[in-house]
Amino acid sequence: MKAAALLLAGSMALAACASDEPTGSGSGEGGGGTATEELRVGLAYDTGGRGDQSFNDSAYGGAAAAVDALGGELQELSPNEDASNRVELLTQLAEQGFNPVIAVGFAYDDVIGEVAPQFPDTTFAQVDGSNTDGAKGDNVTGLVFAEEEGSFLAGVAAALKSESGHIGFVGGVQSPLIEKFEAGYVAGAQAVNPQITIDRQYISPAGDVSGFGDPARGQIVAQGMYDAGADIVYHAAGGSGIGVFQAAAASGNRAIGVDSDQYLTVGPELQPVVMTSMLKRVDNAVEQFINDYSEGNVQGATDVLNDLSTEGVGLATSGGFIDDIQGEIDQYRQQIVDGTITVPTTVE
Amino acid sequence: MNGLVRRVGLSLLGPVLAVLVALVISAAVIALIGEDPVAAFRVMVDLGDSPSQQVQSIVVILNRAVPLFLAGLAVAVAFRMGLFNIGVEGQYRLATILAAAVGAAVVLPGPLHVLLVVVVAMVVGASWAGIVGVLKVTRGVSEVISSIMLNFIALGLASFLLTGPLRGSPPGASIVTTAEIPESGRVPSLNGVLTALGLATPRSGLYGFLLVALVVGVVVAVLLKRTRFGFDLRATGLSPSAATASGVDARGMVVKTMLISGGIAGLIGLPDLLGAQYDYGTEFTAGLGFLGIAVALLGRSTPLGIALAALLFAFLDRAALPLQFADIPSSVVTIIQGTIVLAVVVANEIARRLALRSAERAGAAAGPGPQADGDDGVPPPTAPDGGQRVHTGVPGDQQGVQA
């Protein structure tokens, strides 16, 4: 009884506070961005938000660089813990007149298709989400990456550098995106050495995102591979990757980083094990998109593909560990760019 | 009368104290990072400028609160019995994917379709939780251990089902989902009600499942407070040996309680599933089962308390967005939530000791103490709450181990 009364009172209070307001402007202050207005960029992050030293931070770097150069405002929004409020992030950015609005991560796939059509005057972009067919709306541009091409080169480097003929791959979460990394890596390693042994393992199964933020499990998985005889392990596991590096350091082996040049971000004690990193230049893609937008060159309903030919993906050379095989790597890179080698995107 | 006021005061003391302590700590943290705490709190309570924005904010809060409320209830039913069901997470994830698959596979007239999905979800949740109960009474396995372990199995199983037999999304799609539930299996939004109340129309739909959650809340409240079963349950929670001595079948109670807890857990994913997503996928909201533990703790395991706790958590969750627009890190919200839960555990213990002392004093003064049950909605000051549950033993253990 008391419960019902309180709930009723509560809802009445809410109703009262809502209807007190003058019923003026109503809904939808859509942000009509014209070229003369100040640039106001909205950036909605993937799970984890700012400060992940990976994907989200890379997107921020690109957006910040563009806004610094062009002038204007950058509004970032991180989702809540379980990222259940993605719709709210995009809608509020668009509602408050930010334009362009950039969503970071494939997890926005459904959400952006829902929100973008409601704000036809706002330009959207999605990192890691394709929109070639315009299914997500005419005002959405996909910023996609050929992760498999960069991973192919990582596989080439691993196979050339491996002394035991045994390498490994640690994926963060089993998902189509991470399987692209795996497929390219395996193809690259086998192109160099068809007999090579490749251990492949994912930290968490599909639907459980913990695998991207669990260094302890990353270390256990990688340790298992090193113990089994692998001497180089490539990780596509986000924040769990640090565990892979630690396992490499503990067992005197080496590892390959991902997304950013991880040689530069790990501490000095782990630098010797970071042989190279597969670069995924989210920062360049975002910066380029904002520049294109400010010049009025964004059409929407298309993808901007960042691959080896545009240097959207590639291998880092910091530390100089792969300088001696750079020639061979460049040959493979050229063959991929030429189309002589087609890199698979799925694991068979 | 005086005693009643004191009891009510004491039972409210814990949560109120906890929220206050959390606010003070959060204010200190906000001040430490160089922001103005008052401004931050003002931003958090600002629901928006226009009526439609305010209604939208309220809808966002309510939509978030519904699953949290159900999660809190699921945990609390077990808490009251002295069982710590950490397996709510796995129970609802497995229940949601199977319910989604069944919902997508059949075509039935509207209400029946929804009913079927709800029944499947509850049965799956209850069965998964039932394993914990059966293991406990037959083999003496602590429910804490087995429910955590079953979480891993449930997540793995859900993942296997999603990427294997129940996959409904096209190959190559970045988000793997089950097939979509057709129109007839969806729960309509309550926006019509909002409009009828003279409120502005929000952007998103208010979950129709809100009504189901209210019904479940009332049923649980009645069950706990007004039935023989509820009495047995609470009695077992307060003192397993006393309950057994007075003829309560403690082992049967463990299994039944886990079944109810799991059945409610099965509902947690349904507001999202039937109100917005219409399919279960790799991006389906995870972690609600664990949040439910915090909500149940804060709500002191009573349905009304849990409703308020769920609303508070949902409110804080929404506040993270305006905070970011005001250039204040949204981690503030995480800090507040964390400190509330910590403070609640501490404050409950303090309130319990105060209540115990006052009861002892009253007992010394007037012979047999006034141990009448608390009145509706307010637990007796010595009522079990999760905070103590975690480290006081688990009733039924003895029987279970011996079996």
mmCIF file with all atom_site columns, N, CA and C in Angstrom, chain A residues 1-2 6-7 15 17-18 21-22 26-27 75-78 80 82 84 86 88-89 91-92 95-96 98 106-107 109 176 205-207, chain B residues 49-54 56 58 60 64 93 159 163 173-176 199 203-204 214 282-283 285-286 304 317 321 324-325 375-376:
data_model
loop_
_atom_site.group_PDB
_atom_site.id
_atom_site.type_symbol
_atom_site.label_atom_id
_atom_site.label_alt_id
_atom_site.label_comp_id
_atom_site.label_asym_id
_atom_site.label_entity_id
_atom_site.label_seq_id
_atom_site.pdbx_PDB_ins_code
_atom_site.Cartn_x
_atom_site.Cartn_y
_atom_site.Cartn_z
_atom_site.occupancy
_atom_site.B_iso_or_equiv
_atom_site.pdbx_formal_charge
_atom_site.auth_seq_id
_atom_site.auth_comp_id
_atom_site.auth_asym_id
_atom_site.auth_atom_id
_atom_site.pdbx_PDB_model_num
ATOM 1   N N  . MET A 1 1   ? 0.842  -1.207  0.000   1.00 0.00 ? 1   MET A N  1
ATOM 2   C CA . MET A 1 1   ? 0.000  0.000   0.000   1.00 0.00 ? 1   MET A CA 1
ATOM 3   C C  . MET A 1 1   ? 0.868  1.245   0.000   1.00 0.00 ? 1   MET A C  1
ATOM 4   N N  . LYS A 1 2   ? 1.753  1.253   1.000   1.00 0.00 ? 2   LYS A N  1
ATOM 5   C CA . LYS A 1 2   ? 2.645  2.403   1.101   1.00 0.00 ? 2   LYS A CA 1
ATOM 6   C C  . LYS A 1 2   ? 3.482  2.534   -0.164  1.00 0.00 ? 2   LYS A C  1
ATOM 7   N N  . LEU A 1 6   ? 3.642  5.751   -2.557  1.00 0.00 ? 6   LEU A N  1
ATOM 8   C CA . LEU A 1 6   ? 4.875  6.475   -2.822  1.00 0.00 ? 6   LEU A CA 1
ATOM 9   C C  . LEU A 1 6   ? 5.154  6.574   -4.308  1.00 0.00 ? 6   LEU A C  1
ATOM 10  N N  . LEU A 1 7   ? 4.938  5.453   -4.993  1.00 0.00 ? 7   LEU A N  1
ATOM 11  C CA . LEU A 1 7   ? 5.180  5.459   -6.438  1.00 0.00 ? 7   LEU A CA 1
ATOM 12  C C  . LEU A 1 7   ? 4.276  6.473   -7.119  1.00 0.00 ? 7   LEU A C  1
ATOM 13  N N  . ALA A 1 15  ? 5.496  14.214  -13.123 1.00 0.00 ? 15  ALA A N  1
ATOM 14  C CA . ALA A 1 15  ? 4.580  14.762  -14.112 1.00 0.00 ? 15  ALA A CA 1
ATOM 15  C C  . ALA A 1 15  ? 4.471  16.269  -13.934 1.00 0.00 ? 15  ALA A C  1
ATOM 16  N N  . CYS A 1 17  ? 6.611  18.363  -12.618 1.00 0.00 ? 17  CYS A N  1
ATOM 17  C CA . CYS A 1 17  ? 7.798  19.125  -12.993 1.00 0.00 ? 17  CYS A CA 1
ATOM 18  C C  . CYS A 1 17  ? 7.929  19.190  -14.504 1.00 0.00 ? 17  CYS A C  1
ATOM 19  N N  . ALA A 1 18  ? 7.377  18.182  -15.167 1.00 0.00 ? 18  ALA A N  1
ATOM 20  C CA . ALA A 1 18  ? 7.495  18.183  -16.621 1.00 0.00 ? 18  ALA A CA 1
ATOM 21  C C  . ALA A 1 18  ? 6.500  19.138  -17.273 1.00 0.00 ? 18  ALA A C  1
ATOM 22  N N  . GLU A 1 21  ? 6.671  23.470  -17.283 1.00 0.00 ? 21  GLU A N  1
ATOM 23  C CA . GLU A 1 21  ? 7.407  24.248  -18.273 1.00 0.00 ? 21  GLU A CA 1
ATOM 24  C C  . GLU A 1 21  ? 6.492  24.878  -19.315 1.00 0.00 ? 21  GLU A C  1
ATOM 25  N N  . PRO A 1 22  ? 6.863  26.043  -19.777 1.00 0.00 ? 22  PRO A N  1
ATOM 26  C CA . PRO A 1 22  ? 6.080  26.615  -20.872 1.00 0.00 ? 22  PRO A CA 1
ATOM 27  C C  . PRO A 1 22  ? 6.164  25.699  -22.087 1.00 0.00 ? 22  PRO A C  1
ATOM 28  N N  . GLY A 1 26  ? 8.965  22.937  -28.072 1.00 0.00 ? 26  GLY A N  1
ATOM 29  C CA . GLY A 1 26  ? 8.676  21.556  -28.427 1.00 0.00 ? 26  GLY A CA 1
ATOM 30  C C  . GLY A 1 26  ? 9.936  20.792  -28.745 1.00 0.00 ? 26  GLY A C  1
ATOM 31  N N  . SER A 1 27  ? 9.853  19.901  -29.689 1.00 0.00 ? 27  SER A N  1
ATOM 32  C CA . SER A 1 27  ? 10.950 18.966  -29.887 1.00 0.00 ? 27  SER A CA 1
ATOM 33  C C  . SER A 1 27  ? 11.819 19.342  -31.078 1.00 0.00 ? 27  SER A C  1
ATOM 34  N N  . GLN A 1 75  ? 33.267 17.928  -28.878 1.00 0.00 ? 75  GLN A N  1
ATOM 35  C CA . GLN A 1 75  ? 32.551 17.378  -27.726 1.00 0.00 ? 75  GLN A CA 1
ATOM 36  C C  . GLN A 1 75  ? 32.661 15.864  -27.754 1.00 0.00 ? 75  GLN A C  1
ATOM 37  N N  . GLU A 1 76  ? 33.268 15.302  -26.703 1.00 0.00 ? 76  GLU A N  1
ATOM 38  C CA . GLU A 1 76  ? 33.361 13.842  -26.659 1.00 0.00 ? 76  GLU A CA 1
ATOM 39  C C  . GLU A 1 76  ? 32.338 13.296  -25.675 1.00 0.00 ? 76  GLU A C  1
ATOM 40  N N  . LEU A 1 77  ? 31.830 12.127  -25.962 1.00 0.00 ? 77  LEU A N  1
ATOM 41  C CA . LEU A 1 77  ? 30.934 11.446  -25.039 1.00 0.00 ? 77  LEU A CA 1
ATOM 42  C C  . LEU A 1 77  ? 31.365 9.987   -24.922 1.00 0.00 ? 77  LEU A C  1
ATOM 43  N N  . SER A 1 78  ? 31.531 9.529   -23.699 1.00 0.00 ? 78  SER A N  1
ATOM 44  C CA . SER A 1 78  ? 31.798 8.104   -23.469 1.00 0.00 ? 78  SER A CA 1
ATOM 45  C C  . SER A 1 78  ? 30.495 7.437   -23.061 1.00 0.00 ? 78  SER A C  1
ATOM 46  N N  . ASN A 1 80  ? 28.015 4.646   -21.088 1.00 0.00 ? 80  ASN A N  1
ATOM 47  C CA . ASN A 1 80  ? 28.043 4.132   -19.715 1.00 0.00 ? 80  ASN A CA 1
ATOM 48  C C  . ASN A 1 80  ? 28.728 2.763   -19.690 1.00 0.00 ? 80  ASN A C  1
ATOM 49  N N  . ASP A 1 82  ? 28.040 -0.394  -19.440 1.00 0.00 ? 82  ASP A N  1
ATOM 50  C CA . ASP A 1 82  ? 27.651 -1.493  -20.319 1.00 0.00 ? 82  ASP A CA 1
ATOM 51  C C  . ASP A 1 82  ? 27.269 -0.998  -21.713 1.00 0.00 ? 82  ASP A C  1
ATOM 52  N N  . SER A 1 84  ? 24.963 0.716   -22.883 1.00 0.00 ? 84  SER A N  1
ATOM 53  C CA . SER A 1 84  ? 23.576 0.532   -23.287 1.00 0.00 ? 84  SER A CA 1
ATOM 54  C C  . SER A 1 84  ? 22.953 1.847   -23.730 1.00 0.00 ? 84  SER A C  1
ATOM 55  N N  . ARG A 1 86  ? 24.030 4.005   -26.150 1.00 0.00 ? 86  ARG A N  1
ATOM 56  C CA . ARG A 1 86  ? 24.616 4.511   -27.394 1.00 0.00 ? 86  ARG A CA 1
ATOM 57  C C  . ARG A 1 86  ? 23.651 5.399   -28.160 1.00 0.00 ? 86  ARG A C  1
ATOM 58  N N  . GLU A 1 88  ? 21.392 7.327   -27.009 1.00 0.00 ? 88  GLU A N  1
ATOM 59  C CA . GLU A 1 88  ? 21.349 8.639   -26.365 1.00 0.00 ? 88  GLU A CA 1
ATOM 60  C C  . GLU A 1 88  ? 22.571 9.476   -26.743 1.00 0.00 ? 88  GLU A C  1
ATOM 61  N N  . LEU A 1 89  ? 23.737 8.843   -26.807 1.00 0.00 ? 89  LEU A N  1
ATOM 62  C CA . LEU A 1 89  ? 24.956 9.584   -27.140 1.00 0.00 ? 89  LEU A CA 1
ATOM 63  C C  . LEU A 1 89  ? 24.808 10.270  -28.494 1.00 0.00 ? 89  LEU A C  1
ATOM 64  N N  . THR A 1 91  ? 22.071 10.739  -30.364 1.00 0.00 ? 91  THR A N  1
ATOM 65  C CA . THR A 1 91  ? 20.939 11.633  -30.493 1.00 0.00 ? 91  THR A CA 1
ATOM 66  C C  . THR A 1 91  ? 21.232 12.972  -29.827 1.00 0.00 ? 91  THR A C  1
ATOM 67  N N  . GLN A 1 92  ? 21.824 12.922  -28.638 1.00 0.00 ? 92  GLN A N  1
ATOM 68  C CA . GLN A 1 92  ? 22.062 14.186  -27.943 1.00 0.00 ? 92  GLN A CA 1
ATOM 69  C C  . GLN A 1 92  ? 23.088 15.038  -28.671 1.00 0.00 ? 92  GLN A C  1
ATOM 70  N N  . GLU A 1 95  ? 21.198 16.443  -31.573 1.00 0.00 ? 95  GLU A N  1
ATOM 71  C CA . GLU A 1 95  ? 20.181 17.384  -31.101 1.00 0.00 ? 95  GLU A CA 1
ATOM 72  C C  . GLU A 1 95  ? 20.802 18.716  -30.709 1.00 0.00 ? 95  GLU A C  1
ATOM 73  N N  . GLN A 1 96  ? 21.978 18.635  -30.097 1.00 0.00 ? 96  GLN A N  1
ATOM 74  C CA . GLN A 1 96  ? 22.603 19.874  -29.641 1.00 0.00 ? 96  GLN A CA 1
ATOM 75  C C  . GLN A 1 96  ? 23.412 20.541  -30.739 1.00 0.00 ? 96  GLN A C  1
ATOM 76  N N  . PHE A 1 98  ? 25.746 19.384  -32.905 1.00 0.00 ? 98  PHE A N  1
ATOM 77  C CA . PHE A 1 98  ? 27.102 19.017  -33.308 1.00 0.00 ? 98  PHE A CA 1
ATOM 78  C C  . PHE A 1 98  ? 27.060 18.412  -34.704 1.00 0.00 ? 98  PHE A C  1
ATOM 79  N N  . PHE A 1 106 ? 32.268 -0.595  -34.357 1.00 0.00 ? 106 PHE A N  1
ATOM 80  C CA . PHE A 1 106 ? 31.215 -1.301  -35.100 1.00 0.00 ? 106 PHE A CA 1
ATOM 81  C C  . PHE A 1 106 ? 29.967 -1.506  -34.258 1.00 0.00 ? 106 PHE A C  1
ATOM 82  N N  . ALA A 1 107 ? 30.105 -1.357  -32.938 1.00 0.00 ? 107 ALA A N  1
ATOM 83  C CA . ALA A 1 107 ? 28.955 -1.568  -32.058 1.00 0.00 ? 107 ALA A CA 1
ATOM 84  C C  . ALA A 1 107 ? 27.842 -0.562  -32.347 1.00 0.00 ? 107 ALA A C  1
ATOM 85  N N  . ASP A 1 109 ? 26.661 -0.041  -35.212 1.00 0.00 ? 109 ASP A N  1
ATOM 86  C CA . ASP A 1 109 ? 26.043 -0.459  -36.469 1.00 0.00 ? 109 ASP A CA 1
ATOM 87  C C  . ASP A 1 109 ? 24.527 -0.256  -36.491 1.00 0.00 ? 109 ASP A C  1
ATOM 88  N N  . PRO A 1 176 ? 33.419 -11.085 -35.792 1.00 0.00 ? 176 PRO A N  1
ATOM 89  C CA . PRO A 1 176 ? 33.820 -10.977 -37.197 1.00 0.00 ? 176 PRO A CA 1
ATOM 90  C C  . PRO A 1 176 ? 34.961 -9.989  -37.406 1.00 0.00 ? 176 PRO A C  1
ATOM 91  N N  . PRO A 1 205 ? 34.417 -15.340 -25.427 1.00 0.00 ? 205 PRO A N  1
ATOM 92  C CA . PRO A 1 205 ? 33.558 -15.706 -26.551 1.00 0.00 ? 205 PRO A CA 1
ATOM 93  C C  . PRO A 1 205 ? 32.709 -14.522 -27.013 1.00 0.00 ? 205 PRO A C  1
ATOM 94  N N  . ALA A 1 206 ? 32.056 -14.672 -28.147 1.00 0.00 ? 206 ALA A N  1
ATOM 95  C CA . ALA A 1 206 ? 31.210 -13.611 -28.697 1.00 0.00 ? 206 ALA A CA 1
ATOM 96  C C  . ALA A 1 206 ? 30.194 -13.159 -27.658 1.00 0.00 ? 206 ALA A C  1
ATOM 97  N N  . GLY A 1 207 ? 30.010 -11.852 -27.561 1.00 0.00 ? 207 GLY A N  1
ATOM 98  C CA . GLY A 1 207 ? 29.003 -11.328 -26.647 1.00 0.00 ? 207 GLY A CA 1
ATOM 99  C C  . GLY A 1 207 ? 29.536 -11.008 -25.271 1.00 0.00 ? 207 GLY A C  1
ATOM 100 N N  . ASP B 2 49  ? 15.929 21.301  -21.089 1.00 0.00 ? 49  ASP B N  1
ATOM 101 C CA . ASP B 2 49  ? 15.282 22.614  -21.164 1.00 0.00 ? 49  ASP B CA 1
ATOM 102 C C  . ASP B 2 49  ? 13.816 22.523  -21.551 1.00 0.00 ? 49  ASP B C  1
ATOM 103 N N  . SER B 2 50  ? 13.545 21.810  -22.618 1.00 0.00 ? 50  SER B N  1
ATOM 104 C CA . SER B 2 50  ? 12.165 21.777  -23.108 1.00 0.00 ? 50  SER B CA 1
ATOM 105 C C  . SER B 2 50  ? 11.408 20.627  -22.455 1.00 0.00 ? 50  SER B C  1
ATOM 106 N N  . PRO B 2 51  ? 10.077 20.715  -22.418 1.00 0.00 ? 51  PRO B N  1
ATOM 107 C CA . PRO B 2 51  ? 9.286  19.627  -21.829 1.00 0.00 ? 51  PRO B CA 1
ATOM 108 C C  . PRO B 2 51  ? 9.595  18.281  -22.475 1.00 0.00 ? 51  PRO B C  1
ATOM 109 N N  . SER B 2 52  ? 9.768  18.281  -23.781 1.00 0.00 ? 52  SER B N  1
ATOM 110 C CA . SER B 2 52  ? 10.006 16.988  -24.437 1.00 0.00 ? 52  SER B CA 1
ATOM 111 C C  . SER B 2 52  ? 11.343 16.402  -24.010 1.00 0.00 ? 52  SER B C  1
ATOM 112 N N  . GLN B 2 53  ? 12.321 17.264  -23.789 1.00 0.00 ? 53  GLN B N  1
ATOM 113 C CA . GLN B 2 53  ? 13.614 16.762  -23.307 1.00 0.00 ? 53  GLN B CA 1
ATOM 114 C C  . GLN B 2 53  ? 13.493 16.210  -21.899 1.00 0.00 ? 53  GLN B C  1
ATOM 115 N N  . GLN B 2 54  ? 12.698 16.903  -21.080 1.00 0.00 ? 54  GLN B N  1
ATOM 116 C CA . GLN B 2 54  ? 12.549 16.432  -19.696 1.00 0.00 ? 54  GLN B CA 1
ATOM 117 C C  . GLN B 2 54  ? 11.837 15.088  -19.657 1.00 0.00 ? 54  GLN B C  1
ATOM 118 N N  . GLN B 2 56  ? 11.783 12.970  -22.035 1.00 0.00 ? 56  GLN B N  1
ATOM 119 C CA . GLN B 2 56  ? 12.736 12.013  -22.586 1.00 0.00 ? 56  GLN B CA 1
ATOM 120 C C  . GLN B 2 56  ? 13.707 11.545  -21.510 1.00 0.00 ? 56  GLN B C  1
ATOM 121 N N  . ILE B 2 58  ? 13.223 11.445  -18.341 1.00 0.00 ? 58  ILE B N  1
ATOM 122 C CA . ILE B 2 58  ? 12.511 10.577  -17.390 1.00 0.00 ? 58  ILE B CA 1
ATOM 123 C C  . ILE B 2 58  ? 12.307 9.193   -18.003 1.00 0.00 ? 58  ILE B C  1
ATOM 124 N N  . VAL B 2 60  ? 14.237 7.782   -20.230 1.00 0.00 ? 60  VAL B N  1
ATOM 125 C CA . VAL B 2 60  ? 15.541 7.112   -20.215 1.00 0.00 ? 60  VAL B CA 1
ATOM 126 C C  . VAL B 2 60  ? 15.810 6.530   -18.832 1.00 0.00 ? 60  VAL B C  1
ATOM 127 N N  . ARG B 2 64  ? 15.913 2.465   -17.942 1.00 0.00 ? 64  ARG B N  1
ATOM 128 C CA . ARG B 2 64  ? 17.103 1.879   -17.344 1.00 0.00 ? 64  ARG B CA 1
ATOM 129 C C  . ARG B 2 64  ? 16.745 1.228   -16.005 1.00 0.00 ? 64  ARG B C  1
ATOM 130 N N  . ARG B 2 93  ? 21.180 -13.916 -19.107 1.00 0.00 ? 93  ARG B N  1
ATOM 131 C CA . ARG B 2 93  ? 21.738 -13.943 -20.461 1.00 0.00 ? 93  ARG B CA 1
ATOM 132 C C  . ARG B 2 93  ? 21.241 -15.188 -21.207 1.00 0.00 ? 93  ARG B C  1
ATOM 133 N N  . SER B 2 159 ? 27.043 -17.797 -26.041 1.00 0.00 ? 159 SER B N  1
ATOM 134 C CA . SER B 2 159 ? 27.898 -17.416 -27.157 1.00 0.00 ? 159 SER B CA 1
ATOM 135 C C  . SER B 2 159 ? 27.892 -18.482 -28.247 1.00 0.00 ? 159 SER B C  1
ATOM 136 N N  . THR B 2 163 ? 26.462 -17.776 -32.018 1.00 0.00 ? 163 THR B N  1
ATOM 137 C CA . THR B 2 163 ? 27.276 -17.837 -33.227 1.00 0.00 ? 163 THR B CA 1
ATOM 138 C C  . THR B 2 163 ? 26.994 -19.118 -34.011 1.00 0.00 ? 163 THR B C  1
ATOM 139 N N  . ALA B 2 173 ? 28.222 -9.796  -40.870 1.00 0.00 ? 173 ALA B N  1
ATOM 140 C CA . ALA B 2 173 ? 27.776 -8.658  -40.079 1.00 0.00 ? 173 ALA B CA 1
ATOM 141 C C  . ALA B 2 173 ? 28.646 -8.542  -38.834 1.00 0.00 ? 173 ALA B C  1
ATOM 142 N N  . SER B 2 174 ? 28.983 -7.306  -38.456 1.00 0.00 ? 174 SER B N  1
ATOM 143 C CA . SER B 2 174 ? 29.889 -7.128  -37.317 1.00 0.00 ? 174 SER B CA 1
ATOM 144 C C  . SER B 2 174 ? 29.216 -7.503  -36.013 1.00 0.00 ? 174 SER B C  1
ATOM 145 N N  . ILE B 2 175 ? 27.913 -7.265  -35.922 1.00 0.00 ? 175 ILE B N  1
ATOM 146 C CA . ILE B 2 175 ? 27.183 -7.615  -34.709 1.00 0.00 ? 175 ILE B CA 1
ATOM 147 C C  . ILE B 2 175 ? 26.389 -8.882  -34.999 1.00 0.00 ? 175 ILE B C  1
ATOM 148 N N  . VAL B 2 176 ? 26.698 -9.935  -34.262 1.00 0.00 ? 176 VAL B N  1
ATOM 149 C CA . VAL B 2 176 ? 25.984 -11.192 -34.467 1.00 0.00 ? 176 VAL B CA 1
ATOM 150 C C  . VAL B 2 176 ? 24.721 -11.180 -33.599 1.00 0.00 ? 176 VAL B C  1
ATOM 151 N N  . LEU B 2 199 ? 1.650  14.882  -21.015 1.00 0.00 ? 199 LEU B N  1
ATOM 152 C CA . LEU B 2 199 ? 3.084  15.127  -21.105 1.00 0.00 ? 199 LEU B CA 1
ATOM 153 C C  . LEU B 2 199 ? 3.512  15.184  -22.564 1.00 0.00 ? 199 LEU B C  1
ATOM 154 N N  . ARG B 2 203 ? 11.223 11.085  -27.227 1.00 0.00 ? 203 ARG B N  1
ATOM 155 C CA . ARG B 2 203 ? 11.823 10.554  -28.444 1.00 0.00 ? 203 ARG B CA 1
ATOM 156 C C  . ARG B 2 203 ? 11.781 9.037   -28.448 1.00 0.00 ? 203 ARG B C  1
ATOM 157 N N  . SER B 2 204 ? 12.135 8.445   -27.295 1.00 0.00 ? 204 SER B N  1
ATOM 158 C CA . SER B 2 204 ? 12.124 6.981   -27.258 1.00 0.00 ? 204 SER B CA 1
ATOM 159 C C  . SER B 2 204 ? 10.885 6.488   -26.516 1.00 0.00 ? 204 SER B C  1
ATOM 160 N N  . LEU B 2 214 ? 6.265  -3.798  -12.390 1.00 0.00 ? 214 LEU B N  1
ATOM 161 C CA . LEU B 2 214 ? 5.494  -3.375  -11.218 1.00 0.00 ? 214 LEU B CA 1
ATOM 162 C C  . LEU B 2 214 ? 4.717  -4.547  -10.637 1.00 0.00 ? 214 LEU B C  1
ATOM 163 N N  . THR B 2 282 ? 25.499 -9.812  -29.827 1.00 0.00 ? 282 THR B N  1
ATOM 164 C CA . THR B 2 282 ? 26.761 -9.642  -29.111 1.00 0.00 ? 282 THR B CA 1
ATOM 165 C C  . THR B 2 282 ? 26.813 -8.313  -28.368 1.00 0.00 ? 282 THR B C  1
ATOM 166 N N  . GLU B 2 283 ? 25.955 -7.359  -28.758 1.00 0.00 ? 283 GLU B N  1
ATOM 167 C CA . GLU B 2 283 ? 25.993 -6.064  -28.074 1.00 0.00 ? 283 GLU B CA 1
ATOM 168 C C  . GLU B 2 283 ? 24.856 -5.925  -27.071 1.00 0.00 ? 283 GLU B C  1
ATOM 169 N N  . THR B 2 285 ? 22.896 -5.694  -23.736 1.00 0.00 ? 285 THR B N  1
ATOM 170 C CA . THR B 2 285 ? 23.380 -5.159  -22.464 1.00 0.00 ? 285 THR B CA 1
ATOM 171 C C  . THR B 2 285 ? 23.803 -6.273  -21.501 1.00 0.00 ? 285 THR B C  1
ATOM 172 N N  . ALA B 2 286 ? 25.059 -6.211  -21.089 1.00 0.00 ? 286 ALA B N  1
ATOM 173 C CA . ALA B 2 286 ? 25.600 -7.219  -20.186 1.00 0.00 ? 286 ALA B CA 1
ATOM 174 C C  . ALA B 2 286 ? 25.840 -6.598  -18.820 1.00 0.00 ? 286 ALA B C  1
ATOM 175 N N  . LEU B 2 304 ? 10.179 -2.205  -2.351  1.00 0.00 ? 304 LEU B N  1
ATOM 176 C CA . LEU B 2 304 ? 10.114 -0.749  -2.458  1.00 0.00 ? 304 LEU B CA 1
ATOM 177 C C  . LEU B 2 304 ? 11.512 -0.144  -2.454  1.00 0.00 ? 304 LEU B C  1
ATOM 178 N N  . ASP B 2 317 ? 23.056 7.002   -13.884 1.00 0.00 ? 317 ASP B N  1
ATOM 179 C CA . ASP B 2 317 ? 23.508 6.547   -15.188 1.00 0.00 ? 317 ASP B CA 1
ATOM 180 C C  . ASP B 2 317 ? 23.239 7.606   -16.255 1.00 0.00 ? 317 ASP B C  1
ATOM 181 N N  . LEU B 2 321 ? 25.732 11.638  -19.004 1.00 0.00 ? 321 LEU B N  1
ATOM 182 C CA . LEU B 2 321 ? 25.755 12.345  -20.290 1.00 0.00 ? 321 LEU B CA 1
ATOM 183 C C  . LEU B 2 321 ? 25.838 13.855  -20.121 1.00 0.00 ? 321 LEU B C  1
ATOM 184 N N  . GLN B 2 324 ? 29.181 15.081  -19.139 1.00 0.00 ? 324 GLN B N  1
ATOM 185 C CA . GLN B 2 324 ? 30.206 15.163  -20.182 1.00 0.00 ? 324 GLN B CA 1
ATOM 186 C C  . GLN B 2 324 ? 30.014 16.398  -21.039 1.00 0.00 ? 324 GLN B C  1
ATOM 187 N N  . PHE B 2 325 ? 28.753 16.763  -21.260 1.00 0.00 ? 325 PHE B N  1
ATOM 188 C CA . PHE B 2 325 ? 28.523 17.996  -22.015 1.00 0.00 ? 325 PHE B CA 1
ATOM 189 C C  . PHE B 2 325 ? 29.042 19.198  -21.243 1.00 0.00 ? 325 PHE B C  1
ATOM 190 N N  . ASP B 2 375 ? 6.243  -3.045  9.992   1.00 0.00 ? 375 ASP B N  1
ATOM 191 C CA . ASP B 2 375 ? 4.998  -2.900  9.239   1.00 0.00 ? 375 ASP B CA 1
ATOM 192 C C  . ASP B 2 375 ? 5.286  -2.895  7.745   1.00 0.00 ? 375 ASP B C  1
ATOM 193 N N  . ASP B 2 376 ? 4.257  -2.849  7.000   1.00 0.00 ? 376 ASP B N  1
ATOM 194 C CA . ASP B 2 376 ? 4.323  -3.064  5.554   1.00 0.00 ? 376 ASP B CA 1
ATOM 195 C C  . ASP B 2 376 ? 5.449  -2.276  4.873   1.00 0.00 ? 376 ASP B C  1
#
